[in-house]
Amino acid sequence: MTNVTDVTDLYQEFGDERLPPGQRETTAFPVLSKGETPDWDPEAWTFTVTGDVDEELALSWQEFRDLPAETQRQDFHCVTGWSKFDCEFTGVPVTELAERAGVSDDACHVLFSALDGYTTDLPLEDCLRDEVLFAWAFDGEDLPADHGGPLRVVTPHKYAYKGAKWVDGVEFLTEPELGYWERRGYSQTANPWREERYS
Ligand SMILES: Nc1nc2c(c(=O)[nH]1)N[C@H]1C(S)=C(S)[C@@H](COP(=O)(O)O)O[C@H]1N2
Ligand SMILES: [Mo]
């Protein structure tokens, strides 16, 4: 059994309640996607780190899988009102890629891109946290395609729309850029304990 780091207590940073206000706990894992689950080709798949970095990166699926990985037990909060506790995600912390590329001092936001055209933006400091993972496994199995396989971002300190499924790139930015849901009125900061659902 791999080592599991439990980060389900991160809510203590924002208050006393593990379940954020206005959320209800579910044991199911609903699928929420703006459209169809995209196909991917392991031979052609390339993950890019671009923008305000010392060195842009392009990694093949194999190169990505060879990066140092970890497993974390995290909670998952969807802005539509459900929360799922104790999800075990395995993958590479965003900080690992940020270190390899070398983030410039003037970078302040991050934009994730995905195979279905989805994007989402996070302030840099909300992104460079140990709990933000590029995850390829859920509860010890390959991440199901509907849940973002081969690779997704998880953001247990934010509503889950900040975690791009089918992620294939991260761009470091010198100013914020609105992502798919942020352009449609959802919050830029998306803190579940402050109920930052809409902007
Ligand atoms: N690429 C992509 N990522 C996405 C979405 C999407 O439509 N496309 N939906 C977001 C939303 S609104 C939520 S709540 C979570 C849902 O993840 P799940 O389907 O695994 O529950 O993924 C987020 N990431
Ligand atoms: Mo969502």
mmCIF file with all atom_site columns, C-alpha atoms and ligand atoms in Angstrom, residues 29-36 38 76-80 82 84 89 113-120 143-148 151-153 159-167 180-181 186, ligand 1:
data_model
loop_
_atom_site.group_PDB
_atom_site.id
_atom_site.type_symbol
_atom_site.label_atom_id
_atom_site.label_alt_id
_atom_site.label_comp_id
_atom_site.label_asym_id
_atom_site.label_entity_id
_atom_site.label_seq_id
_atom_site.pdbx_PDB_ins_code
_atom_site.Cartn_x
_atom_site.Cartn_y
_atom_site.Cartn_z
_atom_site.occupancy
_atom_site.B_iso_or_equiv
_atom_site.pdbx_formal_charge
_atom_site.auth_seq_id
_atom_site.auth_comp_id
_atom_site.auth_asym_id
_atom_site.auth_atom_id
_atom_site.pdbx_PDB_model_num
ATOM   1  C CA  . PHE A 1 29  ? -19.152 10.708 -7.260  1.00 0.00 ? 29  PHE A CA  1
ATOM   2  C CA  . PRO A 1 30  ? -21.327 12.570 -9.782  1.00 0.00 ? 30  PRO A CA  1
ATOM   3  C CA  . VAL A 1 31  ? -19.866 13.533 -13.153 1.00 0.00 ? 31  VAL A CA  1
ATOM   4  C CA  . LEU A 1 32  ? -20.049 17.199 -14.125 1.00 0.00 ? 32  LEU A CA  1
ATOM   5  C CA  . SER A 1 33  ? -18.753 18.119 -17.556 1.00 0.00 ? 33  SER A CA  1
ATOM   6  C CA  . LYS A 1 34  ? -19.632 20.938 -19.913 1.00 0.00 ? 34  LYS A CA  1
ATOM   7  C CA  . GLY A 1 35  ? -19.795 18.482 -22.827 1.00 0.00 ? 35  GLY A CA  1
ATOM   8  C CA  . GLU A 1 36  ? -18.599 15.094 -23.997 1.00 0.00 ? 36  GLU A CA  1
ATOM   9  C CA  . PRO A 1 38  ? -12.808 13.829 -24.958 1.00 0.00 ? 38  PRO A CA  1
ATOM   10 C CA  . PHE A 1 76  ? -14.038 17.484 -3.017  1.00 0.00 ? 76  PHE A CA  1
ATOM   11 C CA  . HIS A 1 77  ? -16.599 20.320 -3.102  1.00 0.00 ? 77  HIS A CA  1
ATOM   12 C CA  . CYS A 1 78  ? -18.792 20.974 -6.143  1.00 0.00 ? 78  CYS A CA  1
ATOM   13 C CA  . VAL A 1 79  ? -20.295 24.447 -6.487  1.00 0.00 ? 79  VAL A CA  1
ATOM   14 C CA  . THR A 1 80  ? -23.688 22.854 -7.278  1.00 0.00 ? 80  THR A CA  1
ATOM   15 C CA  . TRP A 1 82  ? -22.396 18.368 -3.037  1.00 0.00 ? 82  TRP A CA  1
ATOM   16 C CA  . LYS A 1 84  ? -17.437 14.125 -1.266  1.00 0.00 ? 84  LYS A CA  1
ATOM   17 C CA  . PHE A 1 89  ? -5.962  11.065 -5.539  1.00 0.00 ? 89  PHE A CA  1
ATOM   18 C CA  . SER A 1 113 ? -6.213  24.162 -20.258 1.00 0.00 ? 113 SER A CA  1
ATOM   19 C CA  . ALA A 1 114 ? -7.880  20.891 -21.154 1.00 0.00 ? 114 ALA A CA  1
ATOM   20 C CA  . LEU A 1 115 ? -8.643  18.550 -24.044 1.00 0.00 ? 115 LEU A CA  1
ATOM   21 C CA  . ASP A 1 116 ? -12.326 19.602 -24.140 1.00 0.00 ? 116 ASP A CA  1
ATOM   22 C CA  . GLY A 1 117 ? -11.471 23.302 -24.489 1.00 0.00 ? 117 GLY A CA  1
ATOM   23 C CA  . TYR A 1 118 ? -12.179 23.975 -20.807 1.00 0.00 ? 118 TYR A CA  1
ATOM   24 C CA  . THR A 1 119 ? -10.035 26.529 -18.989 1.00 0.00 ? 119 THR A CA  1
ATOM   25 C CA  . THR A 1 120 ? -9.863  27.747 -15.418 1.00 0.00 ? 120 THR A CA  1
ATOM   26 C CA  . LEU A 1 143 ? -8.730  7.990  -13.095 1.00 0.00 ? 143 LEU A CA  1
ATOM   27 C CA  . PRO A 1 144 ? -11.970 7.155  -14.975 1.00 0.00 ? 144 PRO A CA  1
ATOM   28 C CA  . ALA A 1 145 ? -12.308 9.043  -18.276 1.00 0.00 ? 145 ALA A CA  1
ATOM   29 C CA  . ASP A 1 146 ? -15.540 10.749 -17.142 1.00 0.00 ? 146 ASP A CA  1
ATOM   30 C CA  . HIS A 1 147 ? -13.726 12.093 -14.086 1.00 0.00 ? 147 HIS A CA  1
ATOM   31 C CA  . GLY A 1 148 ? -10.938 13.563 -16.179 1.00 0.00 ? 148 GLY A CA  1
ATOM   32 C CA  . LEU A 1 151 ? -5.082  13.559 -15.977 1.00 0.00 ? 151 LEU A CA  1
ATOM   33 C CA  . ARG A 1 152 ? -6.984  16.156 -13.970 1.00 0.00 ? 152 ARG A CA  1
ATOM   34 C CA  . VAL A 1 153 ? -6.313  18.887 -11.443 1.00 0.00 ? 153 VAL A CA  1
ATOM   35 C CA  . TYR A 1 159 ? -14.896 24.520 -5.569  1.00 0.00 ? 159 TYR A CA  1
ATOM   36 C CA  . ALA A 1 160 ? -14.108 21.719 -7.965  1.00 0.00 ? 160 ALA A CA  1
ATOM   37 C CA  . TYR A 1 161 ? -14.587 23.731 -11.160 1.00 0.00 ? 161 TYR A CA  1
ATOM   38 C CA  . LYS A 1 162 ? -11.097 25.065 -10.409 1.00 0.00 ? 162 LYS A CA  1
ATOM   39 C CA  . GLY A 1 163 ? -9.794  21.554 -11.089 1.00 0.00 ? 163 GLY A CA  1
ATOM   40 C CA  . ALA A 1 164 ? -9.576  21.031 -14.842 1.00 0.00 ? 164 ALA A CA  1
ATOM   41 C CA  . LYS A 1 165 ? -10.348 17.504 -16.001 1.00 0.00 ? 165 LYS A CA  1
ATOM   42 C CA  . TRP A 1 166 ? -8.412  16.204 -19.051 1.00 0.00 ? 166 TRP A CA  1
ATOM   43 C CA  . VAL A 1 167 ? -5.800  18.842 -18.282 1.00 0.00 ? 167 VAL A CA  1
ATOM   44 C CA  . TYR A 1 180 ? -14.803 28.849 -18.861 1.00 0.00 ? 180 TYR A CA  1
ATOM   45 C CA  . TRP A 1 181 ? -16.999 29.177 -15.741 1.00 0.00 ? 181 TRP A CA  1
ATOM   46 C CA  . TYR A 1 186 ? -18.673 32.016 -11.331 1.00 0.00 ? 186 TYR A CA  1
HETATM 47 N N1  . LIG B 2 .   ? -12.047 19.957 -18.620 1.00 0.00 ? 1   LIG B N1  1
HETATM 48 C C1  . LIG B 2 .   ? -13.067 20.107 -17.779 1.00 0.00 ? 1   LIG B C1  1
HETATM 49 N N2  . LIG B 2 .   ? -12.797 20.160 -16.468 1.00 0.00 ? 1   LIG B N2  1
HETATM 50 C C2  . LIG B 2 .   ? -13.797 20.313 -15.579 1.00 0.00 ? 1   LIG B C2  1
HETATM 51 C C3  . LIG B 2 .   ? -15.138 20.454 -16.010 1.00 0.00 ? 1   LIG B C3  1
HETATM 52 C C4  . LIG B 2 .   ? -15.388 20.394 -17.404 1.00 0.00 ? 1   LIG B C4  1
HETATM 53 O O1  . LIG B 2 .   ? -16.525 20.500 -17.887 1.00 0.00 ? 1   LIG B O1  1
HETATM 54 N N3  . LIG B 2 .   ? -14.322 20.227 -18.251 1.00 0.00 ? 1   LIG B N3  1
HETATM 55 N N4  . LIG B 2 .   ? -16.130 20.633 -15.066 1.00 0.00 ? 1   LIG B N4  1
HETATM 56 C C5  . LIG B 2 .   ? -15.725 21.160 -13.765 1.00 0.00 ? 1   LIG B C5  1
HETATM 57 C C6  . LIG B 2 .   ? -16.752 21.104 -12.765 1.00 0.00 ? 1   LIG B C6  1
HETATM 58 S S1  . LIG B 2 .   ? -17.975 22.276 -12.841 1.00 0.00 ? 1   LIG B S1  1
HETATM 59 C C7  . LIG B 2 .   ? -16.682 20.233 -11.702 1.00 0.00 ? 1   LIG B C7  1
HETATM 60 S S2  . LIG B 2 .   ? -17.782 20.275 -10.400 1.00 0.00 ? 1   LIG B S2  1
HETATM 61 C C8  . LIG B 2 .   ? -15.692 19.150 -11.682 1.00 0.00 ? 1   LIG B C8  1
HETATM 62 C C9  . LIG B 2 .   ? -16.442 17.840 -11.671 1.00 0.00 ? 1   LIG B C9  1
HETATM 63 O O2  . LIG B 2 .   ? -15.587 16.742 -11.615 1.00 0.00 ? 1   LIG B O2  1
HETATM 64 P P1  . LIG B 2 .   ? -16.226 15.296 -11.682 1.00 0.00 ? 1   LIG B P1  1
HETATM 65 O O3  . LIG B 2 .   ? -16.987 15.178 -12.969 1.00 0.00 ? 1   LIG B O3  1
HETATM 66 O O4  . LIG B 2 .   ? -15.093 14.357 -11.583 1.00 0.00 ? 1   LIG B O4  1
HETATM 67 O O5  . LIG B 2 .   ? -17.168 15.196 -10.498 1.00 0.00 ? 1   LIG B O5  1
HETATM 68 O O6  . LIG B 2 .   ? -14.814 19.171 -12.791 1.00 0.00 ? 1   LIG B O6  1
HETATM 69 C C10 . LIG B 2 .   ? -14.467 20.465 -13.243 1.00 0.00 ? 1   LIG B C10 1
HETATM 70 N N5  . LIG B 2 .   ? -13.473 20.356 -14.266 1.00 0.00 ? 1   LIG B N5  1
#
